[in-house]
Short mmCIF file of C-alpha atoms in Angstrom, two decimals:
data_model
loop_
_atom_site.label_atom_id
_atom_site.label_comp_id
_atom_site.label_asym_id
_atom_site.label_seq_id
_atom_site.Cartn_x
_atom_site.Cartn_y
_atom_site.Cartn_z
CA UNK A 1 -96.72 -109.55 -2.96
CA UNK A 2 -95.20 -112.07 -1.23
CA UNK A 3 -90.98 -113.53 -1.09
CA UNK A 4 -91.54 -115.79 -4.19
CA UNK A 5 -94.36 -113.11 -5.91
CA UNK A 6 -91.25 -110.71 -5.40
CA UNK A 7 -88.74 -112.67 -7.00
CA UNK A 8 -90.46 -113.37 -10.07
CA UNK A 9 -91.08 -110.10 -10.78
CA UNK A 10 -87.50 -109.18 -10.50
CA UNK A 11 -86.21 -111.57 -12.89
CA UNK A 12 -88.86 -110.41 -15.41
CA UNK A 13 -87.54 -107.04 -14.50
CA UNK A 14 -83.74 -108.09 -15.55
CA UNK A 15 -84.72 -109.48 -18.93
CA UNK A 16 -86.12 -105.56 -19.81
CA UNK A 17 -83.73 -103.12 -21.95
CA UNK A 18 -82.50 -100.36 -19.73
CA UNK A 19 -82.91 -96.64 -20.96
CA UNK A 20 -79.98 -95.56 -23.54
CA UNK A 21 -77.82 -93.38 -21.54
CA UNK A 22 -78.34 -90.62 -24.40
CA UNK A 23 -82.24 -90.58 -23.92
CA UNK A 24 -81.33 -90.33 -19.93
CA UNK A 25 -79.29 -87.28 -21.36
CA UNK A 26 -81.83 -85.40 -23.61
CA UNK A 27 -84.62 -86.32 -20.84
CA UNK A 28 -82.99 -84.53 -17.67
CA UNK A 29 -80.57 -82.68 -18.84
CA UNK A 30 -77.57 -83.27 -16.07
CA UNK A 31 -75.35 -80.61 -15.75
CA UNK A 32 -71.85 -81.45 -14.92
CA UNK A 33 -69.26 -80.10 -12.39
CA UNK A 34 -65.23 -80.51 -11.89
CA UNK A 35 -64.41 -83.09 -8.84
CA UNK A 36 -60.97 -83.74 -7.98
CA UNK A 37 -59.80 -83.11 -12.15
CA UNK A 38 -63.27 -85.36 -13.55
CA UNK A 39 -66.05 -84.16 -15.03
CA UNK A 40 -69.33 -86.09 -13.50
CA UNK A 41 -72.68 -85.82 -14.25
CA UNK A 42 -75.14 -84.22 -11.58
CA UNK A 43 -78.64 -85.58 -10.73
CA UNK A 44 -80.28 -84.02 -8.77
CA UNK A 45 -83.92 -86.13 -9.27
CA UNK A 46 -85.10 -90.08 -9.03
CA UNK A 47 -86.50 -91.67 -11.66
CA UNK A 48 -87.64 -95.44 -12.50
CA UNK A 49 -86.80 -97.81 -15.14
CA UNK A 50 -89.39 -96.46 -17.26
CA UNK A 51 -86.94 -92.55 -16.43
CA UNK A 52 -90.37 -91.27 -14.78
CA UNK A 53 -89.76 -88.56 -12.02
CA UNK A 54 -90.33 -90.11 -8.95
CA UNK A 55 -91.54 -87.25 -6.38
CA UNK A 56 -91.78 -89.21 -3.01
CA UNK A 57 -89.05 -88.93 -0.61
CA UNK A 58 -88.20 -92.67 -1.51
CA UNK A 59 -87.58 -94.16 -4.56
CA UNK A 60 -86.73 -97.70 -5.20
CA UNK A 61 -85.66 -99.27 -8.45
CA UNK A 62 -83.70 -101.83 -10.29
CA UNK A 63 -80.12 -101.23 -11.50
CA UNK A 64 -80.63 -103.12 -15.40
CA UNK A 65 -77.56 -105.30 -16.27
CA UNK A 66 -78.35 -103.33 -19.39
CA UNK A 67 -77.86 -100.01 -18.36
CA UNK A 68 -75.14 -97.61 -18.56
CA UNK A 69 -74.67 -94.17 -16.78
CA UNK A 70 -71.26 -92.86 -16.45
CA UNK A 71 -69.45 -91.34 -13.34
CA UNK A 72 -71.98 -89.29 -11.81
CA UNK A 73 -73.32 -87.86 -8.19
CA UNK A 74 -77.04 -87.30 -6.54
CA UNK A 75 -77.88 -84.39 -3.85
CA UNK A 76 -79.37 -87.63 -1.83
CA UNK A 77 -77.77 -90.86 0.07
CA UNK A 78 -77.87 -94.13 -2.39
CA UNK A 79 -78.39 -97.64 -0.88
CA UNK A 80 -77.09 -100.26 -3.03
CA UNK A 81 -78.33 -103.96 -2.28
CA UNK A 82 -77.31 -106.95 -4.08
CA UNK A 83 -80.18 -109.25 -4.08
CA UNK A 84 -78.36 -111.85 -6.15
CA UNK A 85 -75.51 -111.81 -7.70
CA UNK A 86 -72.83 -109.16 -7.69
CA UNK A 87 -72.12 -106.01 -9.07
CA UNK A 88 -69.01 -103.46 -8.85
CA UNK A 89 -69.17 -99.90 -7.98
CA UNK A 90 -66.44 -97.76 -9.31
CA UNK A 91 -65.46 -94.40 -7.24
CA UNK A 92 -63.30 -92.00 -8.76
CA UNK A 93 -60.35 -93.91 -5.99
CA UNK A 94 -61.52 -97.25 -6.23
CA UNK A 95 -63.55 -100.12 -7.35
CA UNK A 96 -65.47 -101.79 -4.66
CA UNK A 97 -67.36 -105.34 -5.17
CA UNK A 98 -70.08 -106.17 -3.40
CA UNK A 99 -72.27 -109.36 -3.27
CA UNK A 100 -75.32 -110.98 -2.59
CA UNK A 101 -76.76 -110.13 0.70
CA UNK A 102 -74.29 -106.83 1.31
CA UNK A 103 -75.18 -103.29 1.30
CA UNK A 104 -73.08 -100.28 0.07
CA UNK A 105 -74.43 -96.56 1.24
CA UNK A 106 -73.23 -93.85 -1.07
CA UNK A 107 -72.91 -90.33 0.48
CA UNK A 108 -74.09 -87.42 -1.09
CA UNK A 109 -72.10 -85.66 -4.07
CA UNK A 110 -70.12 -88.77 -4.28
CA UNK A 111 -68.97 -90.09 -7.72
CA UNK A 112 -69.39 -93.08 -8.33
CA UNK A 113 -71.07 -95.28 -11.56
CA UNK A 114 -72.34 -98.67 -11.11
CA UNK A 115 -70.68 -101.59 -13.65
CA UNK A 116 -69.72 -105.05 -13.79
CA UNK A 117 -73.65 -106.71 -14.19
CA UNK A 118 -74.34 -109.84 -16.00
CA UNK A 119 -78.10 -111.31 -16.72
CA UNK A 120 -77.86 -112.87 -13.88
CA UNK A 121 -77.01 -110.07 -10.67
CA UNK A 122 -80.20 -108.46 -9.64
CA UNK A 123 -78.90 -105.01 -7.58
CA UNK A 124 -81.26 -102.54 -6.11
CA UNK A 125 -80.83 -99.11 -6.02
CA UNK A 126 -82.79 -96.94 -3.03
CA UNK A 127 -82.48 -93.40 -3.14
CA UNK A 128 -82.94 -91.55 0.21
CA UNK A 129 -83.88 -87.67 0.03
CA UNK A 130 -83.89 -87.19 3.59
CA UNK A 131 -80.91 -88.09 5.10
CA UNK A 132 -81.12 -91.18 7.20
CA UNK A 133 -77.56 -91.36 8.38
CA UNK A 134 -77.75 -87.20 10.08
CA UNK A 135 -76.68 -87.80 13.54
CA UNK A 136 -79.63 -86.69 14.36
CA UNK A 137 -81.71 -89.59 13.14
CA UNK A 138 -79.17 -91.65 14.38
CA UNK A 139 -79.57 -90.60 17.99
CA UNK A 140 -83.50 -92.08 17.57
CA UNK A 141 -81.23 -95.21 18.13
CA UNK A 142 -79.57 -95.06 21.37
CA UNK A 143 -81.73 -96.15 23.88
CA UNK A 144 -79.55 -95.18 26.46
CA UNK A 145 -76.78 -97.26 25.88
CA UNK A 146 -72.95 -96.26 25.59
CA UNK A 147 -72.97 -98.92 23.57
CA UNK A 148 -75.17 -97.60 20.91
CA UNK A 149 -73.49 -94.64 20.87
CA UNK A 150 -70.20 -95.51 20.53
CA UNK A 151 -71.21 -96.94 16.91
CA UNK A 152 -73.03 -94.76 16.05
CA UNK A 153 -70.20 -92.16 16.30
CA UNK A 154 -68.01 -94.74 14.40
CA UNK A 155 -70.69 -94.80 11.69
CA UNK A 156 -70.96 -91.32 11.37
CA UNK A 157 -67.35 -90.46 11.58
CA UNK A 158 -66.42 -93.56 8.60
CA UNK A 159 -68.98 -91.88 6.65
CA UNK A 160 -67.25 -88.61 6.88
CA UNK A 161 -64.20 -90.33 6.18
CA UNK A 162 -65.19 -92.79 3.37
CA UNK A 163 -68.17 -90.89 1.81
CA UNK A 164 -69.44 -94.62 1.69
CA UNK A 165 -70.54 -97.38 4.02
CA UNK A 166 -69.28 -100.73 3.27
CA UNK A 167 -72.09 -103.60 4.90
CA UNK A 168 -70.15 -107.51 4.30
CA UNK A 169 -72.84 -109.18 5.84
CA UNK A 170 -72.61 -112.89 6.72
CA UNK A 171 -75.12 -115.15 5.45
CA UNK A 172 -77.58 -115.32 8.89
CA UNK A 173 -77.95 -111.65 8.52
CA UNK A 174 -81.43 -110.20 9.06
CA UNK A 175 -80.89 -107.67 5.68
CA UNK A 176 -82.46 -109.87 3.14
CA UNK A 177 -85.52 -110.42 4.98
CA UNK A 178 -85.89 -106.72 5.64
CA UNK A 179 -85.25 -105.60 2.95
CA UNK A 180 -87.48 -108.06 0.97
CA UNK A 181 -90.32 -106.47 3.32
CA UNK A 182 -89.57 -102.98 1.98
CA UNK A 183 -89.43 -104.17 -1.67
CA UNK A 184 -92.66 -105.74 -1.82
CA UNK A 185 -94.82 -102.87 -0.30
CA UNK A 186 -92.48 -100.92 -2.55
CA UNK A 187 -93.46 -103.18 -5.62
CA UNK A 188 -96.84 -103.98 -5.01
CA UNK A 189 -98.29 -100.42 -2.52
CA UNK A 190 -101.02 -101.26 -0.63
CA UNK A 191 -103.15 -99.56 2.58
CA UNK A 192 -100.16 -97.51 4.61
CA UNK A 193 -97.06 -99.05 2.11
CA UNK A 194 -95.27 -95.36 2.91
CA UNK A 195 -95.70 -95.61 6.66
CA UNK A 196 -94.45 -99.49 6.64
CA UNK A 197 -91.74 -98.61 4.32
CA UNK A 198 -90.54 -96.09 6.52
CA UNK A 199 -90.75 -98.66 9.89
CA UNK A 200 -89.03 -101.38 7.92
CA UNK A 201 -86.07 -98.26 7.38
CA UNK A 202 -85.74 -97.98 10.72
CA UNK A 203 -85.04 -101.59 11.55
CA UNK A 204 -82.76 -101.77 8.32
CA UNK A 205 -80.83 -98.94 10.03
CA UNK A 206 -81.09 -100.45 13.32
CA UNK A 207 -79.16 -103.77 11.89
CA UNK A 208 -76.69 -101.76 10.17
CA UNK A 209 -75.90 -99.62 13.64
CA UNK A 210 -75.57 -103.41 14.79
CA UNK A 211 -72.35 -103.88 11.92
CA UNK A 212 -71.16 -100.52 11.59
CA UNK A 213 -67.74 -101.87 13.71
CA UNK A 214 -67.40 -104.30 11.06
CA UNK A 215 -67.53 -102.49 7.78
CA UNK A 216 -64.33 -102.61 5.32
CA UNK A 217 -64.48 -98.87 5.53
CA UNK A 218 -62.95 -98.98 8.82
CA UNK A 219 -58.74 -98.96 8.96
CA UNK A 220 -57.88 -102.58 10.42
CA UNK A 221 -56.26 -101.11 13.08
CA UNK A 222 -58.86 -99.25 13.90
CA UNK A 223 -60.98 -102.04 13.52
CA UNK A 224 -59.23 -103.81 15.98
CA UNK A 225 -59.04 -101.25 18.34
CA UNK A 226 -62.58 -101.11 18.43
CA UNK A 227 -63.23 -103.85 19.18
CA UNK A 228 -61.48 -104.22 22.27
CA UNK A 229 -63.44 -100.69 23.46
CA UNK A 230 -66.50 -102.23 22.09
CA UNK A 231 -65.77 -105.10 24.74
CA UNK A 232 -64.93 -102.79 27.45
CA UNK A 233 -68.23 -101.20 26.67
CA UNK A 234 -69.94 -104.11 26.80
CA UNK A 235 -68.37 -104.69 30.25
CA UNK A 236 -69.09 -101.52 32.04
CA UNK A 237 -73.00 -102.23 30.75
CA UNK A 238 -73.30 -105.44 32.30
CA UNK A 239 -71.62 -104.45 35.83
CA UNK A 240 -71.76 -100.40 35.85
CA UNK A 241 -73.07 -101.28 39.41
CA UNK A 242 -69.59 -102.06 40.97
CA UNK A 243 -67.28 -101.72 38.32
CA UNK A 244 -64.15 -100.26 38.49
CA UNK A 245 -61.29 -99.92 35.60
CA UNK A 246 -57.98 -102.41 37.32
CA UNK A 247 -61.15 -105.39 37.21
CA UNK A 248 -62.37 -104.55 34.15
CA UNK A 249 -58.79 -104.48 32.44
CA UNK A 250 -57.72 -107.54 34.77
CA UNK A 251 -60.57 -109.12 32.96
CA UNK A 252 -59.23 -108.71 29.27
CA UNK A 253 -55.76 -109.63 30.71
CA UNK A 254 -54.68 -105.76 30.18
CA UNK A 255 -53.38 -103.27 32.02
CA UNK A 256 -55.26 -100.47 33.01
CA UNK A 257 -53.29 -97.47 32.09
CA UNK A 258 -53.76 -99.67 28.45
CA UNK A 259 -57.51 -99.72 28.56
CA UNK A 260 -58.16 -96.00 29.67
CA UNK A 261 -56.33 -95.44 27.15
CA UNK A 262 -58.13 -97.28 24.15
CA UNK A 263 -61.68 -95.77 25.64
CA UNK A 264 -60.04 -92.24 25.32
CA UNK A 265 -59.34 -92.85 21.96
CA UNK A 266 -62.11 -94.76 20.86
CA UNK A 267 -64.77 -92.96 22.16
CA UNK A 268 -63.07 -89.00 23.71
CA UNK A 269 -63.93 -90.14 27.26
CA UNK A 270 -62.65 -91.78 30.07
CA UNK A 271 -63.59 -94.57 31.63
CA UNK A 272 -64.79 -92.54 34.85
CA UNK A 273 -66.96 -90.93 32.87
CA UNK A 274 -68.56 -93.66 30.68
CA UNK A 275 -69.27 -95.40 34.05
CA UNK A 276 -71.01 -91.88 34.80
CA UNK A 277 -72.92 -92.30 31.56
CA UNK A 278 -73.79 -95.59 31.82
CA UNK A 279 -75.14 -95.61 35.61
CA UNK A 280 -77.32 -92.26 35.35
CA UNK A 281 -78.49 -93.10 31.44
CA UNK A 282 -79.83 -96.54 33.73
CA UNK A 283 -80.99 -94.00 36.67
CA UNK A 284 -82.87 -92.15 33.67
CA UNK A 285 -84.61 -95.62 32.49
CA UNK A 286 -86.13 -96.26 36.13
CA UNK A 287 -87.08 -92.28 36.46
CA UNK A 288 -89.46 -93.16 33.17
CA UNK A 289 -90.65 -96.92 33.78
CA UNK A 290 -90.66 -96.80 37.67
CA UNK A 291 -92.28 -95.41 40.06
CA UNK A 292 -89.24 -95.86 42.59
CA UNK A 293 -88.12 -93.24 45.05
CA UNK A 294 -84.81 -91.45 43.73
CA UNK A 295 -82.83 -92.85 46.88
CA UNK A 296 -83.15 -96.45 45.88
CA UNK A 297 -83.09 -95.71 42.11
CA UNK A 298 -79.82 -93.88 42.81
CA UNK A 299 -78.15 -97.10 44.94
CA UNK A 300 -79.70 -99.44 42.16
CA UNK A 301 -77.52 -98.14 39.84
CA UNK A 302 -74.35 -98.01 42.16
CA UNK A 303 -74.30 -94.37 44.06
CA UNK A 304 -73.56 -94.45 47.70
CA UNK A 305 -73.98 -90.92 47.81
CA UNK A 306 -77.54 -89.48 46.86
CA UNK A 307 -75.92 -85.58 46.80
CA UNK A 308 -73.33 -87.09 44.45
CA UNK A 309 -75.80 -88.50 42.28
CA UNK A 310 -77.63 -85.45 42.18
CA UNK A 311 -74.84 -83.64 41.40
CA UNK A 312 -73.82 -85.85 38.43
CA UNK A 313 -77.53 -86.10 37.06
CA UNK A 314 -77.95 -82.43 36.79
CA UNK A 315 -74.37 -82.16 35.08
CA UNK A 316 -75.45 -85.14 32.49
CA UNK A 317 -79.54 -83.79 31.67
CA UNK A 318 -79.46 -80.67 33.40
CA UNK A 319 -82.48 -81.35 35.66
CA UNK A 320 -82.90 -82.65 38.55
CA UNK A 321 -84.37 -86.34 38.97
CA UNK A 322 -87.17 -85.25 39.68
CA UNK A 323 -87.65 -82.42 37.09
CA UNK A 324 -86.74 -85.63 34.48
CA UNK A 325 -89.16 -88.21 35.57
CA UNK A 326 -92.06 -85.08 35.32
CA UNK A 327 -91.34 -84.39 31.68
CA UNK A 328 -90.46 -87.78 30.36
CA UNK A 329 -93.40 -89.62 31.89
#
């Protein structure tokens, strides 16, 4: 199935009738619980547009203009994609629109119903039993960057805060493409479909680390704030070498006292220690891809003092340089 095959198919979906919710009902039975003075309904399976169990770990379907289920939760994450359109999704707080291109990821045991559809808006629904956003996972991402890790914290922690993820992406976004790559061996399995559907998650996740300091979901002054520690991230990455926190600030025409504060905030540590971070998570990379002595790796990175950097490796990995190169070769 190719792009065009792809598209097709899901406007021949659209045109279908949707199950009644009362069949939905009689067929699995959802129980319902009490949440904040509401009574929802509780799934706690997937199912396609046909309402067959689906067993695998991922299960991708259409949301029908036609169909109808009422305030409800899942023991899984939902992804919501618009694919064309638009479509609304009501929480028991708010109503939240989303359009074509954007993504909306629902945390567990949140209510929340779908509405809003015409013939038209083509939404996809992907339900995730293992949980892609555990920090865990997440760390798979960091490639030793305080970078990385500072969103990633700001994606867990607005999840914990939100129990949703808001994605507004802009139009030369890589989502659509991606995600048409996980419909179609989704849509149309073939020789390893699971195996690429699972790669093409991880490069879906990998873009929305990327935008995680841009979603609604975030206050705006926290969005703002952000971003100025996202730029004095940015700067201690690109001169960690020889950087030191009067230039850096000096450089965003701030005072210093200003930025040490905002990284304290932002991220819970100084800037003396993301410098740390930054030059022995760079020490780490040349343990693993060079075959360097430690002395030179350690003034590469901006130590003058070899015991120093000893000192400050085995307080970061506890292990000695040379203990980390062994295992991680």
């Amino acid at each position: 199935m190719n792009g065009e095959e792809l598209r097709t198919f899901l406007v021949s979906n659209n045109e279908k009738q949707a199950a009644e919710w009362d069949l939905i009902k009689k067929e699995f039975k959802p129980v319902t619980i009490d949440i904040n003075g509401e009574q929802v309904y509780v799934f706690d399976m997937i199912f396609d547009l046909t309402i067959t169990p689906i067993e695998d770990p991922i299960g991708i379907s259409q949301q029908l203009p036609s169909a109808y289920v009422p305030m409800h939760v899942h023991h899984f994450i939902e992804l919501i994609y618009v694919y064309q359109g638009q479509c609304t999704v009501a929480f028991q707080n708010r109503k939240l629109t989303i359009f074509e291109g954007e993504i909306v990821i629902i945390d567990k045991k949140t209510p929340h119903a779908v509405e809003g559809m015409t013939d038209t808006d083509i939404v996809i629904d992907i339900k995730l039993k293992h949980d892609y956003l555990s920090s865990s996972f997440l760390s798979r991402f960091t490639q030793k960057s305080i970078i990385s890790q500072f969103l990633i914290d700001s994606l867990i922690n607005n999840r914990s805060t939100n129990n949703y993820l808001y994605f507004p992406f802009k139009e030369r976004s890589n989502i659509a493409g991606i995600m048409e790559h996980i419909m179609c061996e989704y849509f149309d399995k073939d020789f390893c479909s699971a195996d690429m559907i699972n790669s093409y998650l991880f490069i879906l996740f990998t873009e929305l680390i990327r935008h995680s300091n841009n979603t609604s979901s975030i206050k705006q002054s926290d969005s703002k704030q952000d971003a100025i520690a996202l730029n004095f991230l940015k700067y201690i990455e690109d001169h960690y070498q020889n950087c030191n926190l009067t230039e850096m600030a000096g450089h965003f025409n701030y005072h210093p006292n200003y930025a040490s504060s905002v990284l304290k905030k932002a991220t819970g540590k100084s800037f003396k220690d993301l410098l740390q971070i930054q030059r022995l998570n760079k020490a780490a990379l040349y343990l693993t891809n060079s075959n360097l002595p430690v002395a030179e790796i350690a003034e590469k990175v901006g130590y003058t003092s070899l015991s120093f950097f000893y000192k400050k490796f085995n307080e970061i990995f506890l292990q000695t340089p040379k203990e980390y190169r062994e295992k991680n070769l």
